[in-house]
Coordinates of N, CA, C and O in Angstrom, one line a residue:
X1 N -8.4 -19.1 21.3 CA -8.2 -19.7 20.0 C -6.9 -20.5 20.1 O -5.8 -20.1 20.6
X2 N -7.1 -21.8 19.3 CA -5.8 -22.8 19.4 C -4.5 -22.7 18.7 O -3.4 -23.0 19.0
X3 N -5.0 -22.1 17.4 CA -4.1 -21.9 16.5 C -4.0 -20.3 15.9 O -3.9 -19.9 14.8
X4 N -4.0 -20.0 16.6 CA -3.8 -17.9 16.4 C -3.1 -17.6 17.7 O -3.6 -17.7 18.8
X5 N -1.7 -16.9 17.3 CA -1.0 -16.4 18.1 C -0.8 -15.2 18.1 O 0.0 -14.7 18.9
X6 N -1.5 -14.4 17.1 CA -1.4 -12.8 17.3 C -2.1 -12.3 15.6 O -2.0 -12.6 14.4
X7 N -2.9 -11.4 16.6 CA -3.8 -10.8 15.3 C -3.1 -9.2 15.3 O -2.8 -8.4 16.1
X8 N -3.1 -9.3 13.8 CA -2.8 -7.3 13.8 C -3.6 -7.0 12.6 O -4.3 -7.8 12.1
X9 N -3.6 -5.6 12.1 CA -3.9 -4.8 10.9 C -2.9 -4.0 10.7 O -2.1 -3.4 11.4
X10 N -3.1 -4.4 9.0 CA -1.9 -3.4 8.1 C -2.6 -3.0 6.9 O -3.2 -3.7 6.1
X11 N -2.4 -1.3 6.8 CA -2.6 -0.6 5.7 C -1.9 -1.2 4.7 O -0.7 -1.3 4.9
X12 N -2.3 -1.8 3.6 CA -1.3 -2.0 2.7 C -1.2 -1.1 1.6 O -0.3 -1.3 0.7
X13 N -2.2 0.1 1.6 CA -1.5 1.4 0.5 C -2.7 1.4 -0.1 O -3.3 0.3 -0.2
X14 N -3.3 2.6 -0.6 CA -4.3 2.5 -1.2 C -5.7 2.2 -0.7 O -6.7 1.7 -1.3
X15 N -5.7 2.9 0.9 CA -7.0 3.1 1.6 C -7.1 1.3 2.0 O -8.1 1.1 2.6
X16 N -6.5 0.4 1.6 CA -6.5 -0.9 2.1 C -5.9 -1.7 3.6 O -4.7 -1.9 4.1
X17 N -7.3 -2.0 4.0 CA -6.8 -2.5 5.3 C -6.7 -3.7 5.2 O -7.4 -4.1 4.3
X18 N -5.7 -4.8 6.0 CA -5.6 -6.3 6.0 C -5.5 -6.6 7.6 O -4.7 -6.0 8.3
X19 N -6.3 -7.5 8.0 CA -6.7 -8.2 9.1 C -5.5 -9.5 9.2 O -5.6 -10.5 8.4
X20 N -4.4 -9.5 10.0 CA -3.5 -11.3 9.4 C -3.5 -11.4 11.0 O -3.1 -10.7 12.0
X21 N -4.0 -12.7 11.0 CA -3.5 -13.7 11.7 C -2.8 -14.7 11.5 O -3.0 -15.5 10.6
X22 N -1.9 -14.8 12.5 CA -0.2 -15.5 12.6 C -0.9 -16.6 13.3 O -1.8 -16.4 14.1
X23 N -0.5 -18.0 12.8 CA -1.0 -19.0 13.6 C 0.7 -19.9 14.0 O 1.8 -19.6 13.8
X24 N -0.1 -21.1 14.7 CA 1.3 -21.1 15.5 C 2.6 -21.7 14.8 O 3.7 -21.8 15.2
X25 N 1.8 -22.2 13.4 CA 3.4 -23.1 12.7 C 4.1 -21.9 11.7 O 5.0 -22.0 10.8
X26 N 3.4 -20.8 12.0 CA 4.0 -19.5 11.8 C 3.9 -18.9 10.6 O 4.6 -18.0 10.2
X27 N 2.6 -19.7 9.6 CA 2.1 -18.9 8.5 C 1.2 -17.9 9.2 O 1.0 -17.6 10.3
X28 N 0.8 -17.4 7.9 CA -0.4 -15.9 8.3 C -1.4 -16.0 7.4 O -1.0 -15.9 6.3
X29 N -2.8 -16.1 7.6 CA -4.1 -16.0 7.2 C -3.7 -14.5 6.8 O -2.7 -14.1 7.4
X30 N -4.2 -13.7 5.8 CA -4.7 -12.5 5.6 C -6.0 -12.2 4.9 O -6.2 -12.4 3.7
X31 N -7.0 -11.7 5.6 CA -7.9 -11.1 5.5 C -8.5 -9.8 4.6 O -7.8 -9.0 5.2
X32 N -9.0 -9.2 4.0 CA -9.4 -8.0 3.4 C -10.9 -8.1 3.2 O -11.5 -9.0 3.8
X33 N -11.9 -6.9 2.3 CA -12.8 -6.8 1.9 C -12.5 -7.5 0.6 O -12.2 -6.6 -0.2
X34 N -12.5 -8.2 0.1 CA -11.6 -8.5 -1.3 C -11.2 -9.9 -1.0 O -11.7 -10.9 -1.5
X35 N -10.2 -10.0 -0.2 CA -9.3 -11.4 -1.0 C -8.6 -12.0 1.0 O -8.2 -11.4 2.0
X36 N -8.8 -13.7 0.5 CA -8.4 -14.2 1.9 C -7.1 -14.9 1.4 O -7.2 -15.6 0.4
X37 N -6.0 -14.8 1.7 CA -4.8 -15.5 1.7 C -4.0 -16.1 3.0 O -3.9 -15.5 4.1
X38 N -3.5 -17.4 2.5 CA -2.3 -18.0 3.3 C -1.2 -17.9 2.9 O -0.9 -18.4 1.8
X39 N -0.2 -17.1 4.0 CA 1.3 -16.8 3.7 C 2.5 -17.2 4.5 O 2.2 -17.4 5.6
X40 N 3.4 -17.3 4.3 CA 4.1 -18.0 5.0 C 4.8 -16.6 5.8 O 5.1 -16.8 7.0
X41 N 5.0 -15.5 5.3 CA 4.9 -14.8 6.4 C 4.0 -13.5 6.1 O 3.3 -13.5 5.1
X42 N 4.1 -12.1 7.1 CA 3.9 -10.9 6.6 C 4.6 -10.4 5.7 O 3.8 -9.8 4.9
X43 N 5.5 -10.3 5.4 CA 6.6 -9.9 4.7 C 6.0 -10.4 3.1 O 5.7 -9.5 2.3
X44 N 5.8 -11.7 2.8 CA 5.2 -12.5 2.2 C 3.9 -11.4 1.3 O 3.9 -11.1 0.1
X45 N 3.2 -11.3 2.1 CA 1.9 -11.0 1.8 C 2.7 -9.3 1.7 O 2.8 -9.0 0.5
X46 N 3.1 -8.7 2.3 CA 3.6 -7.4 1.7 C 4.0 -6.9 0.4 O 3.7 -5.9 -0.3
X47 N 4.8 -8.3 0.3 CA 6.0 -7.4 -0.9 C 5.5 -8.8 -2.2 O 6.4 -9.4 -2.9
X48 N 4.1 -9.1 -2.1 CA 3.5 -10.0 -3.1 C 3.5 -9.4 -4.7 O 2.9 -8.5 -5.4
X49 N 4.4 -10.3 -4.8 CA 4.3 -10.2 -6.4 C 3.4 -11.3 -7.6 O 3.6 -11.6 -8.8
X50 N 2.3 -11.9 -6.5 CA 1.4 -12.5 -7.5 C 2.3 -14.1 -7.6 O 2.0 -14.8 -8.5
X51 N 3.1 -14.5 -6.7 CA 3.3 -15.6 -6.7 C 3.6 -15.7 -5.4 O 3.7 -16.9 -5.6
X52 N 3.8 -15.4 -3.9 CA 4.1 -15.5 -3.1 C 2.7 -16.6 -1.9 O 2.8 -17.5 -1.1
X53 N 1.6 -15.9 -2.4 CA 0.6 -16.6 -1.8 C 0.4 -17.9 -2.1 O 0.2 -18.3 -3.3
X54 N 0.4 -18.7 -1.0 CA 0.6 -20.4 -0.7 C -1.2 -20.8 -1.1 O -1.5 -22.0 -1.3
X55 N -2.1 -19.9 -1.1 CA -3.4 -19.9 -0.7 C -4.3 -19.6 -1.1 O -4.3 -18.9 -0.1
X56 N -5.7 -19.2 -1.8 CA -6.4 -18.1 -1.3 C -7.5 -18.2 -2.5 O -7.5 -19.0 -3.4
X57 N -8.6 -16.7 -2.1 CA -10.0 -17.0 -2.7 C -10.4 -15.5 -2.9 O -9.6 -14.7 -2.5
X58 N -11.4 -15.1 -3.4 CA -11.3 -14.3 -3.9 C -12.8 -14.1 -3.1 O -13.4 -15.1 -3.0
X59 N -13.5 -13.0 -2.5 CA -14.7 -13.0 -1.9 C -15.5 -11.7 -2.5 O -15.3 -10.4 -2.5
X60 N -16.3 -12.5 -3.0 CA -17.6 -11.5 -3.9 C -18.1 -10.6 -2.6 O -18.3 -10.7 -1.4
X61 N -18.4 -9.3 -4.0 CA -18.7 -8.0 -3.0 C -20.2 -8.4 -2.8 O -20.9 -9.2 -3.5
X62 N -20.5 -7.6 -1.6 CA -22.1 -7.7 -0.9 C -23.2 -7.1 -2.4 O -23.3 -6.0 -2.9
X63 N -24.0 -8.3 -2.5 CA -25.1 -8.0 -3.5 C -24.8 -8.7 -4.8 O -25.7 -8.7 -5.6
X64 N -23.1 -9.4 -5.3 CA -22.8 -9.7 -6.4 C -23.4 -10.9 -6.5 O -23.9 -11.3 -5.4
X65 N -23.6 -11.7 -7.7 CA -24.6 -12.9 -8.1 C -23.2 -13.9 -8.5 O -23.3 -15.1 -8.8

């Protein structure tokens, strides 16, 4: 991959796992069952207080119309 320099997973509390990939101008994709965001860092996406995310969408659960 060209632009992913390190993938990890973080519990973020509440049985919630997050998928983030660090790309190389050193934001972070974050992934969930739930919600995709772009952040400028981990930290970012950690300690989000609903304005921090540069990004993002919201992904309907399996079967929703």
């Amino acid at each position: 991959m060209i632009y992913i320099t390190k993938e990890e997973t973080y519990g973020t509390g509440g049985n919630c796992m997050v998928d983030v990939l660090t790309l190389s101008n050193g934001k972070v994709v974050c992934i969930s069952d739930e919600y995709v965001g772009l952040y400028n860092s981990v930290n970012d996406m950690l300690e989000d207080d609903g304005t921090k995310c540069l990004n993002g969408f919201w992904i309907s659960p399996v079967g929703a119309t």
